[in-house]
XYZ file of C-alpha atoms in Angstrom:
302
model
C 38.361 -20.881 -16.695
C 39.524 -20.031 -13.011
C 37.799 -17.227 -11.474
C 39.714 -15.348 -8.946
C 37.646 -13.883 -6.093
C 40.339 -13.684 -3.761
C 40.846 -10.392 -3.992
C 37.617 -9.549 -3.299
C 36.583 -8.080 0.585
C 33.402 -9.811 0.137
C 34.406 -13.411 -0.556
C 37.087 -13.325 2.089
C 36.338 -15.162 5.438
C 35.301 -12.989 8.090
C 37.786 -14.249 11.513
C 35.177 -13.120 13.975
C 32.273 -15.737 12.859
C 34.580 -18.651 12.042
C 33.013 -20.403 14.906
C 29.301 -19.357 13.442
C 28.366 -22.786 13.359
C 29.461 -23.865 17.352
C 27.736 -21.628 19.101
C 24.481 -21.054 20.536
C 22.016 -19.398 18.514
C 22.069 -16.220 20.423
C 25.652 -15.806 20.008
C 25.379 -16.486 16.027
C 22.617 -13.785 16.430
C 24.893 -11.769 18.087
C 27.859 -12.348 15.391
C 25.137 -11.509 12.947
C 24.205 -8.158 14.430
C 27.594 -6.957 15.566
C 28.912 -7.117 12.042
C 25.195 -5.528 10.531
C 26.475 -2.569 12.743
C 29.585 -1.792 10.481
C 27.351 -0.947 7.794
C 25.737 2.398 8.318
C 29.587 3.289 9.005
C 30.730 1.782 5.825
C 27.751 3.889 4.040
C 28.394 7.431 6.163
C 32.467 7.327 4.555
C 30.641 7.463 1.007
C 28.416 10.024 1.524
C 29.932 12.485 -0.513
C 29.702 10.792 -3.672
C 25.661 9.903 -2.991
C 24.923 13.637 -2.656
C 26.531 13.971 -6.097
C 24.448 11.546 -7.903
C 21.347 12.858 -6.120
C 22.077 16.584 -7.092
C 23.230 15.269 -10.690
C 20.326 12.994 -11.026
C 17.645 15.065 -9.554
C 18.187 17.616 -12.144
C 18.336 15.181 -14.996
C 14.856 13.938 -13.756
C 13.496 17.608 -13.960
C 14.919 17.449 -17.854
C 12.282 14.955 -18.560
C 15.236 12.092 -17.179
C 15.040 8.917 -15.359
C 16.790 7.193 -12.675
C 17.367 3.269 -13.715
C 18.732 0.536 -11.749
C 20.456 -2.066 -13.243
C 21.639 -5.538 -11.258
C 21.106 -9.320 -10.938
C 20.477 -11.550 -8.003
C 19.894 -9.201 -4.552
C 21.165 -6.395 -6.194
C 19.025 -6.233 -8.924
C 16.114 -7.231 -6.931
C 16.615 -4.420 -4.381
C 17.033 -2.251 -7.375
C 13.390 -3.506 -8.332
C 11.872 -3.366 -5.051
C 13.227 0.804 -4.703
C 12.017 1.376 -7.925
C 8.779 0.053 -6.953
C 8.305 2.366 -3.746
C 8.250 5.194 -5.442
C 4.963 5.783 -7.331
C 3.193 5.296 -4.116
C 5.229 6.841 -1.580
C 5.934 10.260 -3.767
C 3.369 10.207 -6.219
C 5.656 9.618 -9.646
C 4.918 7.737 -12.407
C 5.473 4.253 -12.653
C 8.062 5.322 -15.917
C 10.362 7.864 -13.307
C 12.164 5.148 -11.871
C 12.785 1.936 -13.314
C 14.483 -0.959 -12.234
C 16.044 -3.367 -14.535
C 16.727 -7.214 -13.060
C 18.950 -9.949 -15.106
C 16.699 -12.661 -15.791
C 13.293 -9.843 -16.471
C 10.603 -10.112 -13.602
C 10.679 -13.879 -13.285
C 14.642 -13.524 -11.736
C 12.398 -11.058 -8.514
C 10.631 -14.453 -7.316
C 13.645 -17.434 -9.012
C 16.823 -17.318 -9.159
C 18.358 -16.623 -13.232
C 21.928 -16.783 -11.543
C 23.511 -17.506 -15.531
C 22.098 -14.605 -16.588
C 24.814 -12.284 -14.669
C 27.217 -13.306 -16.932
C 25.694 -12.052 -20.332
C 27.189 -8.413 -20.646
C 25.024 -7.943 -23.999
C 22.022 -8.900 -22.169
C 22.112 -5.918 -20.052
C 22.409 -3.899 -22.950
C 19.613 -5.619 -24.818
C 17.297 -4.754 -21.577
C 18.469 -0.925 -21.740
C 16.912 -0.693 -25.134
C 14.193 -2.286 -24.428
C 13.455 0.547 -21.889
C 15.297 3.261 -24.574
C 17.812 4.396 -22.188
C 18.819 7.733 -23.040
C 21.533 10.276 -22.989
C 18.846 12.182 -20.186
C 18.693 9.094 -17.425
C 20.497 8.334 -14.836
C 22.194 4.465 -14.577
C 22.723 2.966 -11.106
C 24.859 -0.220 -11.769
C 24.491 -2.602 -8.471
C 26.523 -5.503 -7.782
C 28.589 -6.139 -4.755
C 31.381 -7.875 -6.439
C 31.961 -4.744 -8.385
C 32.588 -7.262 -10.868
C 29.300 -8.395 -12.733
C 29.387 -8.725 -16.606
C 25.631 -7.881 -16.931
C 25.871 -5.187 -15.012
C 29.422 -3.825 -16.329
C 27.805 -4.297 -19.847
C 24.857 -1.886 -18.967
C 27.112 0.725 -17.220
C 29.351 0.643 -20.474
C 26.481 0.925 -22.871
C 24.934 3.911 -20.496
C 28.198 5.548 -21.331
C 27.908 5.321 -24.691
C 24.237 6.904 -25.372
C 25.510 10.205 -22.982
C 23.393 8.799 -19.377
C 24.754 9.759 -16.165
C 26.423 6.317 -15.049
C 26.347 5.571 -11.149
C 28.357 2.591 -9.331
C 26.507 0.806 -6.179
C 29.607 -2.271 -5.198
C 31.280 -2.789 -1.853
C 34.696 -3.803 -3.301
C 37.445 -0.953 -3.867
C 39.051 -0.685 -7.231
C 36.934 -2.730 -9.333
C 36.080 -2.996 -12.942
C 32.784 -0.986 -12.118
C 34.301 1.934 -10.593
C 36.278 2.689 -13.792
C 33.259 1.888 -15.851
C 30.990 4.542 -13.622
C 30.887 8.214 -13.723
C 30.347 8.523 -9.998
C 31.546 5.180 -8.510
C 29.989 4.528 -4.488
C 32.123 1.869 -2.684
C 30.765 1.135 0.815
C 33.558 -1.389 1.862
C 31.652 -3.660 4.803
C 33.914 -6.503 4.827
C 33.954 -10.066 4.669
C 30.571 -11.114 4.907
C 29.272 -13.205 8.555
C 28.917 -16.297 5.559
C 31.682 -16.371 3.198
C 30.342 -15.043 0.229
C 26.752 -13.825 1.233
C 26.029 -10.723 -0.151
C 22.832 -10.753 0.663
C 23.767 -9.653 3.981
C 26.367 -7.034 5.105
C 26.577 -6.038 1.207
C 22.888 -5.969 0.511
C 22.299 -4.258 3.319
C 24.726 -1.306 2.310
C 22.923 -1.455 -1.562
C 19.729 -0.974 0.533
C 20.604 1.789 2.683
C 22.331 3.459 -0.467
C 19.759 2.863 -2.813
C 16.994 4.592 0.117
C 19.332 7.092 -0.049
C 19.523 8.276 -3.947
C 15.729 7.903 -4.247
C 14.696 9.823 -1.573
C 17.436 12.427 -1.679
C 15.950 12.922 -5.334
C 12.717 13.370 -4.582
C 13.429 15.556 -1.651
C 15.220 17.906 -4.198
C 12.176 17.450 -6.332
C 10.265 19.213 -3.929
C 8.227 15.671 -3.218
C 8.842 16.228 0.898
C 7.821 19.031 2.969
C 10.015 19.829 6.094
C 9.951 15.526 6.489
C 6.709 14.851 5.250
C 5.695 13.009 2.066
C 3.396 15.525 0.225
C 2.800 14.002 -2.798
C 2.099 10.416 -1.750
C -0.529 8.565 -3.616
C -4.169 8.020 -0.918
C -5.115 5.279 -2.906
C -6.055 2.829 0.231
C -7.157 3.776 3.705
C -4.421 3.960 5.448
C -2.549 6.434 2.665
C -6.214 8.545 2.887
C -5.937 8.636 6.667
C -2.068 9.658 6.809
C -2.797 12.506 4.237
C -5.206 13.937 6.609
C -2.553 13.973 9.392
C 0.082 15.460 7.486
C -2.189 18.584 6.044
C -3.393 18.783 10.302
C -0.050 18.673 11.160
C 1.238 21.272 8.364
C -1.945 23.856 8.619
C -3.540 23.407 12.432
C -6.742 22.680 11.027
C -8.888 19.980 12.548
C -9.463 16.652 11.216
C -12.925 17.698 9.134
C -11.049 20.850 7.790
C -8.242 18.921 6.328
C -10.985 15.961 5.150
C -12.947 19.126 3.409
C -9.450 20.653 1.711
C -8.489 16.973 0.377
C -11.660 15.889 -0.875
C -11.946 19.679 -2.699
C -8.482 18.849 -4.040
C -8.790 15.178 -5.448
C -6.279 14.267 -2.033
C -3.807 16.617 -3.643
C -1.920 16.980 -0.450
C 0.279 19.755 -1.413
C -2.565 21.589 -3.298
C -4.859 20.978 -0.208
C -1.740 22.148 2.493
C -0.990 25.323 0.146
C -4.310 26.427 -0.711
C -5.185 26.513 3.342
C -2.281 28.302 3.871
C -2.296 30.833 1.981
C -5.988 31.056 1.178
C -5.408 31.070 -2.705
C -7.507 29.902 -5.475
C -7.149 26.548 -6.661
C -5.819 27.669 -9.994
C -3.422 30.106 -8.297
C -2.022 27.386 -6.059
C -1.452 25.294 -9.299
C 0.206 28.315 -10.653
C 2.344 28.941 -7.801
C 3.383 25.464 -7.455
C 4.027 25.163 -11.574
C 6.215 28.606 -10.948
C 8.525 27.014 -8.346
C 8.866 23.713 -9.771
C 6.622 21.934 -7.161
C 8.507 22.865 -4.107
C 5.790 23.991 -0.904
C 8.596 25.567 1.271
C 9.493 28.303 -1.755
C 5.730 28.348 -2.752
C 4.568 29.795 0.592
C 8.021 31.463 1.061
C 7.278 33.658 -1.977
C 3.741 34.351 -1.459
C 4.065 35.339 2.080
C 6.732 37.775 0.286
């Protein structure tokens, strides 16, 4: 059967790199980057829908929730890869935020393109992971248009989970599927057809956007710094150090001293220096305010 993809931005032929091929390569480099540049606009005109999936999301999370990603090809893989960053970077476990990939974890390294099509596989995946009327679903695809990924988004609905849209083509089948539907439109594509690029790029940027956005509201950052990262290699050990300097004054041996007494709890370490609490007050003032450092030492300095 025909598929139509004319309607769609992304598989339209972009007029300003229809000579792509002709030039030198620092002008394709410079047709590449010029139209890389549209994206962060593309992203800023969809803002407001992000901060509602982060506000609704982050408060699922703190229900005993999860954010899931759902995609195939770049999409899903980019879904993987976020997933993936978070355990380290804000000190979550490995369960918070999953990311599902058409194909399972051998479509991250080869190519399962066939498996986009399967709408039921998507939902046989979701059960696998027992997705739940508490998570939040991000559906990815650029087309807007994926069966694998329209299956998952339809079967989130149906078990009561927050459903979330990530495509870069207005009006699509997605969009009506999703809850909260986040449409970056970036335009034909500096290749016919490849995603991977200007649309990617926007899934990326998005994508950074939910999961840090959550844990910021998770009280995981402090002013900008990550307080609850994992210092489980050197350079992780040596950036805690800086950040509990930089957040107390104390000198490089005081904040070594306050980490190692704290297991590298940075926030425990950072709290517990300034405020000059107990250990097991710190842990009660940080239980009381739901992790966050800025209200801890707000209300004890009140």
């Amino acid at each position: 059967m025909q598929m139509d993809l004319g309607g769609l931005i992304t598989e339209q032929r972009n007029p300003d790199t229809m000579q792509i091929d002709r030039v030198s390569t620092m002008e394709m480099l410079r047709m590449i980057n010029r139209e890389d540049r549209k994206v962060a606009d593309a992203v800023g005109k969809v803002l407001e829908p992000i901060a509602l999936a982060v506000d609704l999301a982050a408060e699922r999370i703190r229900g005993g929730g999860r954010l899931i990603y759902c995609g195939t090809g770049t999409s899903g893989r980019l879904g993987v890869l976020d997933a993936s960053e978070c355990p380290p970077t804000y000190g979550v476990g490995a369960d918070m935020v999953v990311g599902v990939i058409a194909g399972g974890p051998q479509a991250i390294f080869c190519a399962q393109e066939g498996a986009e099509d399967n709408e039921a596989l998507c939902v046989e995946d979701l059960k696998k992971i027992q997705l739940n009327a508490a998570d939040t679903l991000v559906g990815i695809a650029a087309s807007g248009r994926t069966p694998y990924v329209i299956g998952g988004l339809r079967y989130g609905r149906e078990v009561g989970a927050l459903t979330v849209s990530v495509s870069c083509n207005p009006g699509s089948e997605m969009e009506r599927m999703a809850e909260i539907s986040v449409t970056p439109v970036v335009g034909p594509e500096a290749v016919t057809g490849s995603t991977r690029m200007k649309s990617g790029t926007a899934q990326k940027m998005i994508l950074n956007m939910l999961s840090t956005g959550i844990m910021i509201r998770l009280g995981k950052v402090y002013e900008n710094l990550m307080i609850d990262l994992q210092a489980n290699n050197h350079k992780l050990e040596e950036r805690a150090r800086h950040i509990v300097m930089e957040t107390t004054g104390v000198d490089y041996e005081k904040a070594c001293a306050a980490l190692e007494e704290h297991c590298y709890d940075v926030k425990l370490s950072i709290l517990c220096l300034l405020t000059g609490i107990s250990t097991v007050d710190a842990l009660g003032l940080i239980a009381k305010n739901n992790g966050n450092l800025a209200a801890c030492i707000a209300q004890f300095r009140n």
